């Protein structure tokens, strides 16, 4: 290769593009492998080239600066090029590079996940904040920050089907990022039509949103995860956790998907308000997705807290405060939750008692049979629908009667996996949930004919009682009375009415249509609507004349109405209280300025409803006592035996009251155990109130958090020119921009009718109304790319003119004559670019270094600098230029070397701590497995199992130990890569600014 005079750090032309040679390797037989880095700022930034067969690189002229006054530029143009370039450089350190450019009114707590991620070798985290804190915003801020630092280019968002459109809209509205939904085969086909044949959308699209249910299919998963993603975000991530009890844990399709997502991502962000269900194995499985070696729950209390805090961040609404006038105030108003008892007539009360007794008796009679579990599920469905509305109960009974009458042609039961998902109450679409419930009702048929006849007789009696009741449903009448009471107090109030069932929704709709005060003043949301229909109906609810939103649980996903509504009424109490919290979160969330008012309807005469009412009251009381609501909800959701006992509760039995008391006591006992054993760990996961103060102190900025960057606004407007950017009348901070031809490229529009550079304006306007231009915007990237070309591509342009890399300014007489040399410095390590720096080295005429690079940035700010005569420049600098340049180069190299060494030392210290923690984590996990194995063997010995079972157990534990060691090796490799900081390559010269004091410029 020496015959071509190509060495490292030389500049060449290959494939009609300029590159710098970063590495030269001799292969064999005169072949060489060159690693090239693009000089023009366009993708790809790195290119491997084999010579031959590739073309022979053509050397470019030196990029060194020379004293050639034809290269003089105006001070404004010269400084603008430097400043726009500096605005887009990659930074490894510094508090925020990209998160501050979200289209949101930032709160300090929203930045904590981003700061946690930046401190990790592999940026992965479980964000388990309370419902309504804005986990989507937190994830978007983290994504912007990683993008700004050059660590993320491809992003995959995995969400429940009903949340995909919400994610797409929020990422566009809040962060200006256009994601494409690929949630089913039709979406995939539509995306494929926009790409060349043979190119997979999963490989080509940079930003994709998909659904958990679609991605869990093996064929889809194999294609979607074939090419590694830089960042994967999973919403409702508790769906990925192991299910079952500690005695019978099992991995679902979603659990296996979780492992595949971890392996297919460079960074993983898991979002859930309920990270556990009270079972350590389920919580462990989520921690393993973040960092497997942290999933150890034995060892010292300090180690346990460190592991959880490293893997997870978790804050409750009550902890979130903002600084105002030197003090702190809560960000979230305290809500009020109250029950509304629904009185029943004698016949109505008897009906509910008959349903309760029928369900209890049928479930008990099925115990010990093959269909026990299925029948138990069916009776749970009947009870729940009876407590919702008469129409829901009637539909359910008629379905069950039809199935019992045709027992010989019973419907096929749901698969074991479907039943597990239904039991775990995992995120299912409304149609999936209703279909599964109907199949359970029509397939859970007793094989014993006597039991079938008995059940038919009971159901016919209930059906007859139901038909004899008056037309109007007591619960729906109570709902209308409450609505009229609310609107009488304040006609401007809006109310969201939630129900679990479409049957109940239709019954409420029919009753409201018959009421002249409410008809035509409501809108409906349910799972059968398209994405567009949901959005249109949500927009209708914002209109003053629409007072009521009737919604099923499908609308509780991704519906943010805190700016328009503060009231929620639950028609029935869900048996999974987490659904109640998800519904409440539609109004009790970030941005709510008024007290949320939550009401729920219940039957005080129903033992089942009375138990649920007591649980809700206990949850609210515990939340006031500083116990996390989502924690308790997760605990309840995981205790399936509680719901089995609720099914067995018999309203007609003499011990119904004692049965109710027993269920409430069981809940209280398990909650107390949870608070004692696991809650302290979860509170240690970044939930301290001091953390928010530390973030605010680190930012050291008054409210509003991170004010508008007006200097950036002036810079871009100045570069575009007065003719290109004109203020929009009567709207401060908004401009009409006609982009000059030279900056129109990929992602850059020709005209922006309304654009702003101010986050305060962007946060209160929509993307379709006002474009938000930040250093991450394509237009700014185009300006920076042009600046790179002007300063770094040093050969003449197409008109034969030399690059304009020199400028001059007059400085106060108190200053000494000097030259300010600018350099682009890079520091690499950990497999990529860590930092880029615009270095400003000022050199006096005697070759002495003046000031630090940080101080010298002030000379880049243009002002009325005055004209410097060329004769003065020649007199002062012509004979000294090369010596001054080399002195500046040496200082720039020393600065980069010091900076690299500081980074190296910092990472070395971090790596040492990480290795020590890793050894403790692995040691404790292996001890934990030893204890689990001893316990398992003891159980086998006590039951007299055959040795075969012991061998199987031994094989299982041996495999688990091997997995721990594999994780240790992977983690060790990550730490080793993280620790690496390379010696920086020579800084690249950008330009020189001659600083001429007054008096010398004559």
Tab-separated table of C-alpha atoms in Angstrom, residues 243-440:
chain	number	residue	atom	x	y	z
A	243	UNK	CA	-46.995	-16.433	34.808
A	244	UNK	CA	-48.290	-18.944	37.330
A	245	UNK	CA	-47.414	-19.424	40.972
A	246	UNK	CA	-43.976	-20.071	42.504
A	247	UNK	CA	-44.972	-23.729	42.706
A	248	UNK	CA	-46.117	-23.820	39.083
A	249	UNK	CA	-44.438	-21.070	37.049
A	250	UNK	CA	-44.720	-21.105	33.291
A	251	UNK	CA	-43.501	-19.121	30.296
A	252	UNK	CA	-46.086	-17.796	27.855
A	253	UNK	CA	-45.531	-16.847	24.215
A	254	UNK	CA	-45.098	-13.296	25.425
A	255	UNK	CA	-42.465	-14.359	27.942
A	256	UNK	CA	-40.460	-16.028	25.197
A	257	UNK	CA	-40.918	-12.898	23.073
A	258	UNK	CA	-39.321	-10.884	25.883
A	259	UNK	CA	-36.118	-12.900	25.660
A	260	UNK	CA	-36.047	-12.492	21.894
A	261	UNK	CA	-36.476	-8.714	22.225
A	262	UNK	CA	-33.578	-8.505	24.667
A	263	UNK	CA	-31.315	-10.429	22.294
A	264	UNK	CA	-32.393	-8.339	19.291
A	265	UNK	CA	-31.752	-4.927	20.866
A	266	UNK	CA	-28.771	-2.798	21.769
A	267	UNK	CA	-30.994	-0.926	24.227
A	268	UNK	CA	-34.246	-2.093	25.837
A	269	UNK	CA	-36.809	0.067	27.612
A	270	UNK	CA	-39.664	-1.709	29.427
A	271	UNK	CA	-42.692	0.324	30.541
A	272	UNK	CA	-45.325	-0.833	33.039
A	273	UNK	CA	-47.160	0.520	36.066
A	274	UNK	CA	-47.413	-2.990	37.582
A	275	UNK	CA	-43.959	-4.599	37.424
A	276	UNK	CA	-44.923	-7.513	39.630
A	277	UNK	CA	-47.916	-9.504	40.848
A	278	UNK	CA	-46.597	-10.322	44.304
A	279	UNK	CA	-44.585	-13.314	43.041
A	280	UNK	CA	-40.808	-12.997	43.033
A	281	UNK	CA	-40.372	-15.256	39.978
A	282	UNK	CA	-42.559	-12.982	37.818
A	283	UNK	CA	-40.693	-9.862	38.911
A	284	UNK	CA	-37.379	-11.653	38.404
A	285	UNK	CA	-38.278	-12.479	34.804
A	286	UNK	CA	-38.716	-8.760	34.009
A	287	UNK	CA	-35.444	-7.817	35.712
A	288	UNK	CA	-33.713	-10.530	33.661
A	289	UNK	CA	-34.825	-8.784	30.472
A	290	UNK	CA	-33.084	-5.590	31.597
A	291	UNK	CA	-29.959	-7.255	32.955
A	292	UNK	CA	-30.002	-10.991	33.767
A	293	UNK	CA	-27.227	-10.805	36.351
A	294	UNK	CA	-29.284	-8.352	38.438
A	295	UNK	CA	-32.152	-10.831	38.879
A	296	UNK	CA	-30.914	-12.061	42.264
A	297	UNK	CA	-33.025	-11.592	45.394
A	298	UNK	CA	-30.577	-12.965	47.951
A	299	UNK	CA	-27.543	-11.323	49.470
A	300	UNK	CA	-27.061	-8.211	51.573
A	301	UNK	CA	-29.850	-5.586	51.757
A	302	UNK	CA	-27.477	-3.099	50.120
A	303	UNK	CA	-26.883	-5.421	47.153
A	304	UNK	CA	-30.593	-6.106	46.756
A	305	UNK	CA	-31.381	-2.391	46.677
A	306	UNK	CA	-28.556	-1.713	44.239
A	307	UNK	CA	-29.787	-4.412	41.849
A	308	UNK	CA	-33.366	-3.216	41.827
A	309	UNK	CA	-32.324	0.424	41.558
A	310	UNK	CA	-30.023	-0.379	38.648
A	311	UNK	CA	-32.697	-2.348	36.802
A	312	UNK	CA	-35.761	-0.239	37.532
A	313	UNK	CA	-36.907	3.301	38.159
A	314	UNK	CA	-40.212	3.836	39.898
A	315	UNK	CA	-41.998	6.983	41.115
A	316	UNK	CA	-45.499	7.524	42.509
A	317	UNK	CA	-47.708	10.553	41.842
A	318	UNK	CA	-47.495	11.682	45.457
A	319	UNK	CA	-43.693	11.940	45.181
A	320	UNK	CA	-43.703	14.257	42.186
A	321	UNK	CA	-43.262	17.918	43.056
A	322	UNK	CA	-42.210	21.020	41.174
A	323	UNK	CA	-40.371	24.105	42.310
A	324	UNK	CA	-42.439	27.285	42.456
A	325	UNK	CA	-41.308	30.576	44.012
A	326	UNK	CA	-38.569	28.915	46.047
A	327	UNK	CA	-40.835	26.169	47.387
A	328	UNK	CA	-42.222	22.852	46.138
A	329	UNK	CA	-45.808	21.976	45.235
A	330	UNK	CA	-47.403	18.682	44.082
A	331	UNK	CA	-47.584	18.187	40.316
A	332	UNK	CA	-50.633	15.902	40.609
A	333	UNK	CA	-53.839	17.031	42.398
A	334	UNK	CA	-55.090	14.524	44.961
A	335	UNK	CA	-58.073	12.581	43.645
A	336	UNK	CA	-61.320	11.648	45.372
A	337	UNK	CA	-62.738	8.114	44.970
A	338	UNK	CA	-66.202	7.266	46.311
A	339	UNK	CA	-68.753	4.518	45.816
A	340	UNK	CA	-72.367	5.131	44.809
A	341	UNK	CA	-74.637	2.440	46.326
A	342	UNK	CA	-77.440	1.235	44.074
A	343	UNK	CA	-80.560	0.247	46.064
A	344	UNK	CA	-82.512	-2.809	44.881
A	345	UNK	CA	-86.140	-3.791	45.060
A	346	UNK	CA	-87.033	-7.125	46.608
A	347	UNK	CA	-87.262	-9.000	43.258
A	348	UNK	CA	-83.997	-7.439	42.038
A	349	UNK	CA	-82.177	-8.473	45.198
A	350	UNK	CA	-83.562	-12.016	44.937
A	351	UNK	CA	-82.344	-12.231	41.327
A	352	UNK	CA	-78.762	-11.393	42.288
A	353	UNK	CA	-78.915	-13.880	45.161
A	354	UNK	CA	-80.118	-16.632	42.799
A	355	UNK	CA	-77.288	-15.869	40.339
A	356	UNK	CA	-74.713	-15.888	43.155
A	357	UNK	CA	-75.991	-19.176	44.532
A	358	UNK	CA	-76.176	-20.798	41.072
A	359	UNK	CA	-72.581	-19.839	40.241
A	360	UNK	CA	-71.239	-20.938	43.620
A	361	UNK	CA	-73.060	-24.277	43.507
A	362	UNK	CA	-72.062	-25.041	39.898
A	363	UNK	CA	-68.371	-24.260	40.563
A	364	UNK	CA	-68.319	-26.411	43.717
A	365	UNK	CA	-70.013	-29.346	41.983
A	366	UNK	CA	-67.357	-29.267	39.240
A	367	UNK	CA	-64.459	-29.527	41.726
A	368	UNK	CA	-62.347	-32.612	41.117
A	369	UNK	CA	-63.581	-33.061	37.532
A	370	UNK	CA	-61.693	-32.496	34.273
A	371	UNK	CA	-63.760	-29.407	33.508
A	372	UNK	CA	-63.346	-27.761	36.950
A	373	UNK	CA	-61.112	-24.922	35.771
A	374	UNK	CA	-63.240	-24.178	32.719
A	375	UNK	CA	-66.485	-24.223	34.705
A	376	UNK	CA	-64.917	-21.939	37.318
A	377	UNK	CA	-64.064	-19.441	34.585
A	378	UNK	CA	-67.607	-19.663	33.181
A	379	UNK	CA	-69.179	-18.956	36.559
A	380	UNK	CA	-66.852	-16.017	37.085
A	381	UNK	CA	-68.078	-14.584	33.771
A	382	UNK	CA	-71.737	-15.046	34.783
A	383	UNK	CA	-71.247	-13.349	38.152
A	384	UNK	CA	-69.326	-10.429	36.705
A	385	UNK	CA	-71.921	-9.774	34.011
A	386	UNK	CA	-74.766	-10.022	36.506
A	387	UNK	CA	-73.178	-7.173	38.469
A	388	UNK	CA	-72.869	-5.065	35.315
A	389	UNK	CA	-76.355	-4.870	33.807
A	390	UNK	CA	-79.466	-6.927	33.175
A	391	UNK	CA	-78.810	-6.944	29.446
A	392	UNK	CA	-75.318	-8.362	29.972
A	393	UNK	CA	-76.734	-11.018	32.296
A	394	UNK	CA	-79.543	-11.911	29.881
A	395	UNK	CA	-77.146	-12.387	26.945
A	396	UNK	CA	-74.878	-14.534	29.093
A	397	UNK	CA	-77.681	-16.760	30.394
A	398	UNK	CA	-79.118	-17.282	26.926
A	399	UNK	CA	-75.686	-18.291	25.606
A	400	UNK	CA	-75.253	-20.733	28.465
A	401	UNK	CA	-78.760	-22.177	28.100
A	402	UNK	CA	-78.243	-22.782	24.382
A	403	UNK	CA	-74.921	-24.528	25.015
A	404	UNK	CA	-76.353	-26.744	27.772
A	405	UNK	CA	-79.319	-27.724	25.589
A	406	UNK	CA	-76.908	-28.844	22.827
A	407	UNK	CA	-74.340	-30.509	25.045
A	408	UNK	CA	-73.524	-33.158	22.467
A	409	UNK	CA	-72.324	-30.401	20.075
A	410	UNK	CA	-70.484	-28.309	22.633
A	411	UNK	CA	-68.169	-25.612	21.302
A	412	UNK	CA	-64.435	-26.283	21.315
A	413	UNK	CA	-62.840	-24.955	24.478
A	414	UNK	CA	-60.116	-22.287	24.331
A	415	UNK	CA	-56.576	-23.643	24.255
A	416	UNK	CA	-54.573	-23.973	27.437
A	417	UNK	CA	-52.474	-20.959	26.376
A	418	UNK	CA	-55.601	-18.850	25.741
A	419	UNK	CA	-56.979	-19.761	29.162
A	420	UNK	CA	-53.693	-18.797	30.786
A	421	UNK	CA	-53.724	-15.415	29.054
A	422	UNK	CA	-57.346	-14.906	30.072
A	423	UNK	CA	-56.610	-15.913	33.661
A	424	UNK	CA	-53.596	-13.592	33.857
A	425	UNK	CA	-55.752	-10.788	32.390
A	426	UNK	CA	-53.042	-9.970	29.871
A	427	UNK	CA	-53.692	-7.160	27.386
A	428	UNK	CA	-56.219	-8.627	24.930
A	429	UNK	CA	-58.272	-6.796	22.358
A	430	UNK	CA	-61.947	-6.359	23.137
A	431	UNK	CA	-62.905	-8.841	20.422
A	432	UNK	CA	-60.377	-11.397	21.708
A	433	UNK	CA	-61.670	-11.060	25.250
A	434	UNK	CA	-65.327	-11.343	24.236
A	435	UNK	CA	-64.621	-14.283	21.936
A	436	UNK	CA	-62.709	-16.149	24.652
A	437	UNK	CA	-65.461	-15.482	27.223
A	438	UNK	CA	-68.145	-16.744	24.832
A	439	UNK	CA	-66.150	-19.906	24.068
A	440	UNK	CA	-65.698	-20.552	27.779
